Amino acid sequence: MKQALLKLLKQVEPDKEKSPFLHTAYDAFFTFAFTPNMVTKGGVHVRDGMDLKRQMVHVVLALQVLYLFGTYNIGHQHFVALGEYTGFLQGAHLKLVYGLVKMIPIFIVTHVVGLGIEFYYAYKKGHGVEEGFLVSGALIPLIMPPDIPLWILGVSVAFAVWIGKEAFGGTGMNILNVALLARVFVFFAYPTYISGDEVWIAGIEKAAEGGYFGQAYGAVYGVFDSLFGSLGLATFGDGGKAVIDGYSGATPLGLASKGGWDAVTQSYTTGQMLWGTIPGSIGESSKPLIIVGALFLIITKIADWRIMLSMVIGAVVMGLLLNAWGATPFMEVPWYYHFYMGSFLFAMAFMATDPVTASSTSTGKLIYGFLIGFVGMIVRVLNPAYPEGWMLAILFMNVFAPLIDHYVLQANINRRAKRLQAAMKPAETAAAPAAAEAQA
């Protein structure tokens, strides 16, 4: 079966000279579907099936549980805002459909824009499509608000791929994390769409204009209403629902930045924050699922545990220092509760460990991760305009990662030079009397 499929694909392969763009698209699919037909050089000739594409696929696989949960949570948070189906599993079919209707366009726009640029550059350069956007394209939807306008998303993806990667030479040459660059572009270019309370809950700004439906997706929900009604299940209804009185949509992190931990616990329990049934970016909320993904990456050796561990230590050290200072309610939040809020674990597992933009030496990874945790906590707590810190801290340390590696390597060279000099001294001392006797 596999050989037949391989033969069929070879028969429909476009001519590289006559149709270079079609051949580029064909090559991207072919190399994604099949392992490399190569052997290592030497006497063993072991075929190596783990190329960069397959490494990237491992990261994408680790993100799938976050996609599933994040999609469902979009719908859950929407219905909670309307005061309906407030139990997590109540109205599950409605929540999943609502989340899919929001999530699928975000995913499609991200990949159409990003892969379109990748295909264009591969076609112009005459080489295969690079693998890096497999991960960037999977990460970008998860770090965006569920109600982000699609045109802003497209502009941010184009900026990140063009300026953040292709301008530096493509995959493996970029100095900044591409996914984070897309988010930071939205934050600085369109701050009202990624800050505040309402941006984290899909549809509440349009609740008065048509409830569940709004203007764009009424027909889609109508189709599902017909299906659910025929099965005797609850339906979306006629729309026109309003957000319940007193509902703010604030994230735990936003509440903590204004009123400390007491303000957070008035709206959310630690269980809700742990399991992720709270507002926030699509993929950052469920801490156990993120930890499962992190362990998967460590076990498969796709991500380095040194960066994760040292990042946790850096955040703990700075958190303890801020707790000791205690000048504001946010500083008084116990350090361990910072792991319940915001995107620390997601940034630790999937952003800081990017092998292209992180430090590459073992010691450098420890330093790099520690500084991200340390600096990120400073930005989160001491910057009133941005009660989060990991995005800026990671991008900041991306810039310094080569410098960290340089000093680590230089220190290793100096230590080896000193050991060599120390080893040569006894030999020189022993040779000195023999040389003197020979001269005599």
Short mmCIF file of C-alpha atoms in Angstrom, two decimals:
data_model
loop_
_atom_site.label_atom_id
_atom_site.label_comp_id
_atom_site.label_asym_id
_atom_site.label_seq_id
_atom_site.Cartn_x
_atom_site.Cartn_y
_atom_site.Cartn_z
CA MET A 1 0.00 0.00 0.00
CA LYS A 2 2.76 2.41 0.96
CA GLN A 3 4.76 1.58 -2.15
CA ALA A 4 1.69 2.06 -4.35
CA LEU A 5 1.02 5.47 -2.81
CA LEU A 6 4.67 6.42 -3.22
CA LYS A 7 4.58 5.39 -6.88
CA LEU A 8 1.38 7.37 -7.47
CA LEU A 9 2.85 10.52 -5.90
CA LYS A 10 5.98 10.16 -8.00
CA GLN A 11 3.84 9.95 -11.14
CA VAL A 12 2.01 13.22 -10.40
CA GLU A 13 5.16 15.14 -9.37
CA PRO A 14 5.15 18.51 -11.21
CA ASP A 15 8.15 19.45 -13.33
CA LYS A 16 10.47 21.67 -11.29
CA GLU A 17 11.50 23.75 -14.29
CA LYS A 18 8.05 24.26 -15.84
CA SER A 19 6.03 24.61 -12.62
CA PRO A 20 8.40 25.64 -9.81
CA PHE A 21 5.67 26.83 -7.44
CA LEU A 22 3.59 23.65 -7.85
CA HIS A 23 6.72 21.57 -7.36
CA THR A 24 7.46 23.48 -4.14
CA ALA A 25 3.95 22.71 -2.83
CA TYR A 26 4.28 19.06 -3.90
CA ASP A 27 7.68 18.74 -2.21
CA ALA A 28 6.30 20.16 1.04
CA PHE A 29 3.56 17.52 1.15
CA PHE A 30 5.81 14.68 0.02
CA THR A 31 8.53 15.29 2.61
CA PHE A 32 5.89 15.70 5.32
CA ALA A 33 4.23 12.38 4.46
CA PHE A 34 7.32 10.19 4.02
CA THR A 35 10.47 9.68 6.04
CA PRO A 36 13.74 10.78 4.43
CA ASN A 37 15.19 8.31 1.91
CA MET A 38 18.74 8.82 3.17
CA VAL A 39 21.38 6.87 5.08
CA THR A 40 24.13 8.08 7.35
CA LYS A 41 27.65 8.04 5.94
CA GLY A 42 30.05 5.37 7.13
CA GLY A 43 30.08 1.62 7.51
CA VAL A 44 26.79 1.19 9.33
CA HIS A 45 24.32 2.78 6.90
CA VAL A 46 21.49 3.25 9.39
CA ARG A 47 18.57 5.08 7.80
CA ASP A 48 17.76 8.19 9.81
CA GLY A 49 14.02 8.93 9.86
CA MET A 50 14.11 11.77 12.40
CA ASP A 51 14.63 14.90 10.34
CA LEU A 52 13.64 18.43 11.32
CA LYS A 53 10.08 18.02 10.02
CA ARG A 54 9.48 15.02 12.25
CA GLN A 55 10.96 16.84 15.24
CA MET A 56 8.54 19.68 14.63
CA VAL A 57 5.65 17.22 14.30
CA HIS A 58 6.39 16.00 17.84
CA VAL A 59 5.81 19.54 19.14
CA VAL A 60 2.57 19.82 17.16
CA LEU A 61 1.38 16.50 18.61
CA ALA A 62 2.11 17.75 22.14
CA LEU A 63 -0.16 20.75 21.46
CA GLN A 64 -3.22 18.78 20.34
CA VAL A 65 -4.69 18.32 23.82
CA LEU A 66 -4.39 22.09 24.32
CA TYR A 67 -6.22 22.68 21.06
CA LEU A 68 -9.04 20.41 22.16
CA PHE A 69 -9.36 21.95 25.61
CA GLY A 70 -8.87 25.52 24.38
CA THR A 71 -11.57 25.12 21.74
CA TYR A 72 -14.03 23.80 24.31
CA ASN A 73 -13.11 26.51 26.82
CA ILE A 74 -13.91 29.24 24.26
CA GLY A 75 -17.49 27.99 24.23
CA HIS A 76 -17.58 27.43 27.98
CA GLN A 77 -16.47 30.98 28.78
CA HIS A 78 -18.99 32.38 26.30
CA PHE A 79 -21.92 30.58 27.93
CA VAL A 80 -20.74 31.44 31.44
CA ALA A 81 -20.79 35.11 30.43
CA LEU A 82 -24.41 34.66 29.32
CA GLY A 83 -25.30 32.82 32.53
CA GLU A 84 -26.14 29.57 30.74
CA TYR A 85 -24.70 26.07 31.13
CA THR A 86 -22.32 27.30 33.82
CA GLY A 87 -21.26 23.76 34.70
CA PHE A 88 -18.20 22.76 32.71
CA LEU A 89 -19.84 19.76 31.04
CA GLN A 90 -23.31 21.28 30.68
CA GLY A 91 -24.23 22.04 27.08
CA ALA A 92 -21.02 20.36 25.95
CA HIS A 93 -22.12 20.02 22.31
CA LEU A 94 -22.99 23.73 22.11
CA LYS A 95 -19.72 24.79 23.70
CA LEU A 96 -17.65 22.61 21.40
CA VAL A 97 -19.41 23.86 18.27
CA TYR A 98 -19.15 27.49 19.38
CA GLY A 99 -15.44 27.01 20.07
CA LEU A 100 -14.85 25.34 16.71
CA VAL A 101 -16.59 28.16 14.86
CA LYS A 102 -14.20 30.59 16.55
CA MET A 103 -11.09 28.44 16.42
CA ILE A 104 -11.13 27.12 12.85
CA PRO A 105 -10.95 30.55 11.16
CA ILE A 106 -8.04 31.54 13.42
CA PHE A 107 -6.20 28.35 12.52
CA ILE A 108 -6.90 28.72 8.80
CA VAL A 109 -5.84 32.37 8.57
CA THR A 110 -2.64 31.65 10.48
CA HIS A 111 -1.61 28.86 8.15
CA VAL A 112 -2.78 30.42 4.89
CA VAL A 113 -0.77 33.58 5.56
CA GLY A 114 2.26 31.91 7.15
CA LEU A 115 2.57 28.98 4.78
CA GLY A 116 1.78 31.23 1.82
CA ILE A 117 4.84 33.33 2.64
CA GLU A 118 6.93 30.21 3.26
CA PHE A 119 5.89 28.73 -0.10
CA TYR A 120 6.65 31.97 -1.90
CA TYR A 121 10.18 32.22 -0.50
CA ALA A 122 10.85 28.54 -1.15
CA TYR A 123 9.70 29.01 -4.75
CA LYS A 124 11.84 32.11 -5.25
CA LYS A 125 14.92 30.48 -3.72
CA GLY A 126 14.38 27.18 -5.52
CA HIS A 127 14.50 24.92 -2.47
CA GLY A 128 12.04 22.89 -0.43
CA VAL A 129 9.58 24.43 2.03
CA GLU A 130 11.25 24.91 5.38
CA GLU A 131 9.89 23.18 8.44
CA GLY A 132 9.87 25.92 11.03
CA PHE A 133 6.34 27.17 10.46
CA LEU A 134 4.89 23.80 11.44
CA VAL A 135 5.45 24.76 15.07
CA SER A 136 4.95 28.51 14.73
CA GLY A 137 1.66 27.94 12.93
CA ALA A 138 0.50 25.60 15.69
CA LEU A 139 1.55 27.95 18.50
CA ILE A 140 0.21 31.27 17.20
CA PRO A 141 -3.55 30.40 17.49
CA LEU A 142 -3.00 29.18 21.06
CA ILE A 143 -1.46 32.45 22.28
CA MET A 144 -4.12 34.73 20.79
CA PRO A 145 -7.43 35.91 22.31
CA PRO A 146 -10.40 33.94 20.94
CA ASP A 147 -12.09 37.07 19.56
CA ILE A 148 -9.08 38.59 17.76
CA PRO A 149 -10.09 40.13 14.39
CA LEU A 150 -8.86 37.89 11.62
CA TRP A 151 -7.34 40.74 9.61
CA ILE A 152 -5.18 41.72 12.61
CA LEU A 153 -4.15 38.09 13.01
CA GLY A 154 -3.15 37.92 9.34
CA VAL A 155 -1.08 41.11 9.56
CA SER A 156 0.69 39.89 12.72
CA VAL A 157 1.54 36.50 11.15
CA ALA A 158 2.87 38.18 8.01
CA PHE A 159 5.02 40.53 10.09
CA ALA A 160 6.41 37.69 12.21
CA VAL A 161 7.30 35.48 9.24
CA TRP A 162 8.64 38.22 6.99
CA ILE A 163 10.51 40.36 9.49
CA GLY A 164 11.20 37.79 12.18
CA LYS A 165 12.37 34.90 10.00
CA GLU A 166 12.72 35.40 6.26
CA ALA A 167 14.63 38.66 6.69
CA PHE A 168 17.26 36.67 8.62
CA GLY A 169 17.49 33.87 6.07
CA GLY A 170 14.66 31.51 7.00
CA THR A 171 14.29 28.61 9.43
CA GLY A 172 17.29 28.16 11.69
CA MET A 173 18.56 31.71 11.11
CA ASN A 174 15.99 33.76 13.05
CA ILE A 175 17.08 35.23 16.37
CA LEU A 176 13.55 35.84 17.74
CA ASN A 177 10.77 33.35 18.41
CA VAL A 178 8.36 33.74 15.47
CA ALA A 179 5.16 32.90 17.37
CA LEU A 180 5.96 35.37 20.14
CA LEU A 181 6.84 38.00 17.57
CA ALA A 182 3.31 37.69 16.15
CA ARG A 183 1.82 38.23 19.59
CA VAL A 184 4.10 41.13 20.49
CA PHE A 185 3.16 42.79 17.19
CA VAL A 186 -0.52 42.64 18.13
CA PHE A 187 0.25 43.90 21.63
CA PHE A 188 2.11 47.00 20.48
CA ALA A 189 0.27 47.73 17.21
CA TYR A 190 -3.29 46.94 18.34
CA PRO A 191 -3.19 46.93 22.17
CA THR A 192 -6.96 47.24 22.67
CA TYR A 193 -7.45 43.87 20.96
CA ILE A 194 -5.18 41.95 23.33
CA SER A 195 -5.55 43.80 26.64
CA GLY A 196 -8.47 44.53 28.91
CA ASP A 197 -11.15 42.15 30.13
CA GLU A 198 -13.64 41.54 27.32
CA VAL A 199 -11.08 40.43 24.70
CA TRP A 200 -10.66 37.06 26.43
CA ILE A 201 -14.33 36.05 26.12
CA ALA A 202 -15.56 35.31 22.60
CA GLY A 203 -18.74 37.08 21.59
CA ILE A 204 -19.65 39.16 24.65
CA GLU A 205 -19.12 42.48 22.85
CA LYS A 206 -21.70 41.37 20.26
CA ALA A 207 -24.14 39.80 22.68
CA ALA A 208 -26.67 42.61 22.32
CA GLU A 209 -26.37 42.46 18.52
CA GLY A 210 -27.49 38.87 18.17
CA GLY A 211 -26.43 36.79 21.10
CA TYR A 212 -24.70 33.63 19.99
CA PHE A 213 -24.98 34.45 16.31
CA GLY A 214 -23.87 38.02 15.73
CA GLN A 215 -23.78 39.04 12.09
CA ALA A 216 -21.27 36.63 10.55
CA TYR A 217 -22.05 33.11 11.76
CA GLY A 218 -25.84 33.02 12.16
CA ALA A 219 -26.33 30.56 9.30
CA VAL A 220 -23.65 28.23 10.69
CA TYR A 221 -25.29 28.04 14.10
CA GLY A 222 -28.67 27.64 12.41
CA VAL A 223 -27.46 24.47 10.66
CA PHE A 224 -26.31 23.01 13.96
CA ASP A 225 -29.60 24.01 15.61
CA SER A 226 -31.44 21.91 13.04
CA LEU A 227 -29.15 18.95 13.72
CA PHE A 228 -29.30 19.26 17.52
CA GLY A 229 -33.07 19.79 17.46
CA SER A 230 -33.58 16.59 15.47
CA LEU A 231 -31.57 14.71 18.10
CA GLY A 232 -33.50 16.18 20.99
CA LEU A 233 -30.53 18.18 22.25
CA ALA A 234 -30.42 21.79 23.43
CA THR A 235 -29.95 24.36 20.67
CA PHE A 236 -28.36 27.79 20.41
CA GLY A 237 -31.78 29.41 20.09
CA ASP A 238 -32.69 32.69 18.47
CA GLY A 239 -29.84 34.79 19.87
CA GLY A 240 -30.43 38.13 21.56
CA LYS A 241 -28.88 36.93 24.81
CA ALA A 242 -27.21 39.52 27.02
CA VAL A 243 -24.22 39.20 29.30
CA ILE A 244 -25.27 38.73 32.93
CA ASP A 245 -25.07 41.76 35.22
CA GLY A 246 -21.77 42.18 37.02
CA TYR A 247 -19.82 39.93 34.70
CA SER A 248 -16.38 41.41 33.94
CA GLY A 249 -14.51 38.70 32.03
CA ALA A 250 -11.31 39.64 33.84
CA THR A 251 -8.51 37.09 33.93
CA PRO A 252 -6.96 36.04 37.27
CA LEU A 253 -3.78 37.85 36.30
CA GLY A 254 -5.67 41.07 35.56
CA LEU A 255 -7.45 40.84 38.91
CA ALA A 256 -4.20 40.15 40.79
CA SER A 257 -2.48 43.15 39.22
CA LYS A 258 -5.18 45.44 40.64
CA GLY A 259 -6.16 43.87 43.93
CA GLY A 260 -3.77 41.06 44.79
CA TRP A 261 -4.68 37.48 45.59
CA ASP A 262 -7.86 38.39 47.47
CA ALA A 263 -9.30 39.94 44.32
CA VAL A 264 -8.53 36.75 42.40
CA THR A 265 -10.16 34.38 44.88
CA GLN A 266 -13.35 36.43 44.86
CA SER A 267 -13.88 35.41 41.22
CA TYR A 268 -12.02 32.11 40.76
CA THR A 269 -11.03 29.09 42.80
CA THR A 270 -7.56 27.58 42.67
CA GLY A 271 -9.15 24.51 41.07
CA GLN A 272 -10.55 26.59 38.21
CA MET A 273 -7.17 28.22 37.66
CA LEU A 274 -5.35 24.89 37.80
CA TRP A 275 -7.60 23.07 35.34
CA GLY A 276 -8.03 26.10 33.11
CA THR A 277 -11.75 26.87 33.17
CA ILE A 278 -10.96 30.59 33.17
CA PRO A 279 -10.66 33.36 30.55
CA GLY A 280 -7.33 33.81 28.79
CA SER A 281 -5.44 33.03 25.63
CA ILE A 282 -6.79 29.95 23.89
CA GLY A 283 -4.10 27.45 24.84
CA GLU A 284 -2.49 28.76 28.01
CA SER A 285 -5.07 28.02 30.71
CA SER A 286 -5.01 24.27 31.48
CA LYS A 287 -1.90 23.66 33.59
CA PRO A 288 -2.06 19.82 33.82
CA LEU A 289 -2.38 19.48 30.03
CA ILE A 290 0.56 21.83 29.51
CA ILE A 291 2.64 19.76 31.94
CA VAL A 292 1.70 16.59 30.01
CA GLY A 293 2.90 18.25 26.82
CA ALA A 294 6.11 19.37 28.49
CA LEU A 295 6.84 15.84 29.76
CA PHE A 296 6.19 14.46 26.26
CA LEU A 297 8.75 16.88 24.80
CA ILE A 298 11.31 16.01 27.49
CA ILE A 299 10.85 12.25 27.09
CA THR A 300 11.19 12.47 23.31
CA LYS A 301 14.20 14.81 23.78
CA ILE A 302 12.66 17.48 21.59
CA ALA A 303 12.87 20.11 24.36
CA ASP A 304 15.59 20.47 26.99
CA TRP A 305 14.64 20.05 30.63
CA ARG A 306 17.43 22.42 31.69
CA ILE A 307 15.61 25.44 30.30
CA MET A 308 12.32 24.43 31.92
CA LEU A 309 13.81 23.71 35.34
CA SER A 310 16.00 26.81 35.47
CA MET A 311 13.08 28.99 34.33
CA VAL A 312 11.01 27.71 37.25
CA ILE A 313 13.89 28.39 39.65
CA GLY A 314 14.36 31.92 38.29
CA ALA A 315 10.65 32.70 38.73
CA VAL A 316 10.66 31.27 42.28
CA VAL A 317 13.72 33.31 43.31
CA MET A 318 12.27 36.56 42.01
CA GLY A 319 8.85 35.70 43.44
CA LEU A 320 10.35 35.22 46.91
CA LEU A 321 12.18 38.53 46.65
CA LEU A 322 8.97 40.33 45.66
CA ASN A 323 7.07 38.63 48.49
CA ALA A 324 9.72 39.86 50.92
CA TRP A 325 9.43 43.39 49.52
CA GLY A 326 5.61 43.41 49.55
CA ALA A 327 5.14 47.05 48.54
CA THR A 328 1.96 46.37 46.51
CA PRO A 329 -0.86 43.81 46.69
CA PHE A 330 0.52 42.14 43.55
CA MET A 331 3.95 41.72 45.19
CA GLU A 332 2.26 40.00 48.12
CA VAL A 333 0.75 37.25 45.97
CA PRO A 334 2.49 34.04 47.18
CA TRP A 335 5.14 33.00 44.65
CA TYR A 336 3.59 29.57 44.07
CA TYR A 337 0.27 31.07 42.99
CA HIS A 338 2.00 32.79 40.09
CA PHE A 339 2.13 29.38 38.41
CA TYR A 340 -1.68 29.20 38.55
CA MET A 341 -2.11 32.48 36.67
CA GLY A 342 -1.20 33.54 33.16
CA SER A 343 0.98 31.76 30.65
CA PHE A 344 4.12 30.85 32.62
CA LEU A 345 3.89 27.08 32.10
CA PHE A 346 2.97 27.42 28.42
CA ALA A 347 5.88 29.78 27.82
CA MET A 348 8.21 27.47 29.73
CA ALA A 349 7.24 24.34 27.81
CA PHE A 350 6.72 25.57 24.26
CA MET A 351 8.28 29.03 23.85
CA ALA A 352 11.47 29.22 25.87
CA THR A 353 12.63 25.79 24.64
CA ASP A 354 12.67 26.77 20.94
CA PRO A 355 16.01 25.23 19.84
CA VAL A 356 16.67 27.94 17.24
CA THR A 357 16.34 31.00 19.47
CA ALA A 358 17.45 29.53 22.83
CA SER A 359 20.97 28.98 24.08
CA SER A 360 22.58 25.84 22.70
CA THR A 361 25.18 24.96 25.37
CA SER A 362 24.17 22.98 28.46
CA THR A 363 25.36 25.62 30.90
CA GLY A 364 23.99 28.37 28.69
CA LYS A 365 20.53 26.78 28.80
CA LEU A 366 20.56 26.91 32.60
CA ILE A 367 21.53 30.59 32.57
CA TYR A 368 19.10 31.40 29.77
CA GLY A 369 16.12 29.74 31.46
CA PHE A 370 16.90 31.23 34.87
CA LEU A 371 17.05 34.76 33.46
CA ILE A 372 13.74 34.32 31.63
CA GLY A 373 12.03 33.31 34.88
CA PHE A 374 13.77 36.06 36.85
CA VAL A 375 13.17 38.89 34.35
CA GLY A 376 9.68 37.70 33.44
CA MET A 377 8.53 37.90 37.05
CA ILE A 378 9.86 41.45 37.28
CA VAL A 379 7.91 42.49 34.18
CA ARG A 380 4.76 40.73 35.36
CA VAL A 381 4.63 42.28 38.81
CA LEU A 382 6.31 45.67 38.44
CA ASN A 383 4.90 46.76 35.08
CA PRO A 384 1.36 48.09 35.64
CA ALA A 385 0.68 48.38 31.90
CA TYR A 386 1.35 44.71 31.21
CA PRO A 387 0.55 42.22 34.00
CA GLU A 388 2.41 39.38 32.30
CA GLY A 389 6.07 39.03 31.49
CA TRP A 390 7.09 35.85 29.75
CA MET A 391 6.59 37.07 26.18
CA LEU A 392 8.87 40.06 26.65
CA ALA A 393 11.36 38.14 28.82
CA ILE A 394 11.76 35.36 26.24
CA LEU A 395 12.22 37.78 23.34
CA PHE A 396 14.71 39.75 25.42
CA MET A 397 16.72 36.65 26.23
CA ASN A 398 16.50 35.45 22.60
CA VAL A 399 18.69 38.43 21.77
CA PHE A 400 21.22 37.56 24.48
CA ALA A 401 21.29 33.79 23.92
CA PRO A 402 24.27 33.95 21.49
CA LEU A 403 26.19 36.11 23.97
CA ILE A 404 25.51 33.64 26.79
CA ASP A 405 26.78 30.77 24.64
CA HIS A 406 29.86 32.79 23.66
CA TYR A 407 30.90 33.34 27.27
CA VAL A 408 30.14 29.72 28.21
CA LEU A 409 32.32 28.44 25.35
CA GLN A 410 35.06 30.94 26.14
CA ALA A 411 35.07 29.86 29.78
CA ASN A 412 35.39 26.21 28.68
CA ILE A 413 38.30 27.11 26.38
CA ASN A 414 40.06 28.99 29.18
CA ARG A 415 39.62 26.10 31.64
CA ARG A 416 41.02 23.58 29.16
CA ALA A 417 43.93 25.87 28.37
CA LYS A 418 44.75 26.12 32.07
CA ARG A 419 44.54 22.33 32.48
CA LEU A 420 46.85 21.89 29.52
CA GLN A 421 49.37 24.34 30.94
CA ALA A 422 49.22 22.62 34.34
CA ALA A 423 49.81 19.22 32.71
CA MET A 424 52.78 20.50 30.72
CA LYS A 425 54.62 22.02 33.70
CA PRO A 426 55.75 18.69 35.30
CA ALA A 427 57.07 17.50 31.95
CA GLU A 428 58.98 20.76 31.47
CA THR A 429 60.38 20.53 35.02
CA ALA A 430 61.57 16.93 34.45
CA ALA A 431 63.12 17.81 31.14
CA ALA A 432 65.11 20.76 32.49
CA PRO A 433 67.89 18.74 34.34
CA ALA A 434 68.34 16.46 31.34
CA ALA A 435 68.76 19.46 29.08
CA ALA A 436 71.29 21.02 31.47
CA GLU A 437 73.30 17.78 31.67
CA ALA A 438 73.31 17.49 27.89
CA GLN A 439 74.66 21.05 27.55
CA ALA A 440 77.39 20.28 30.14
#
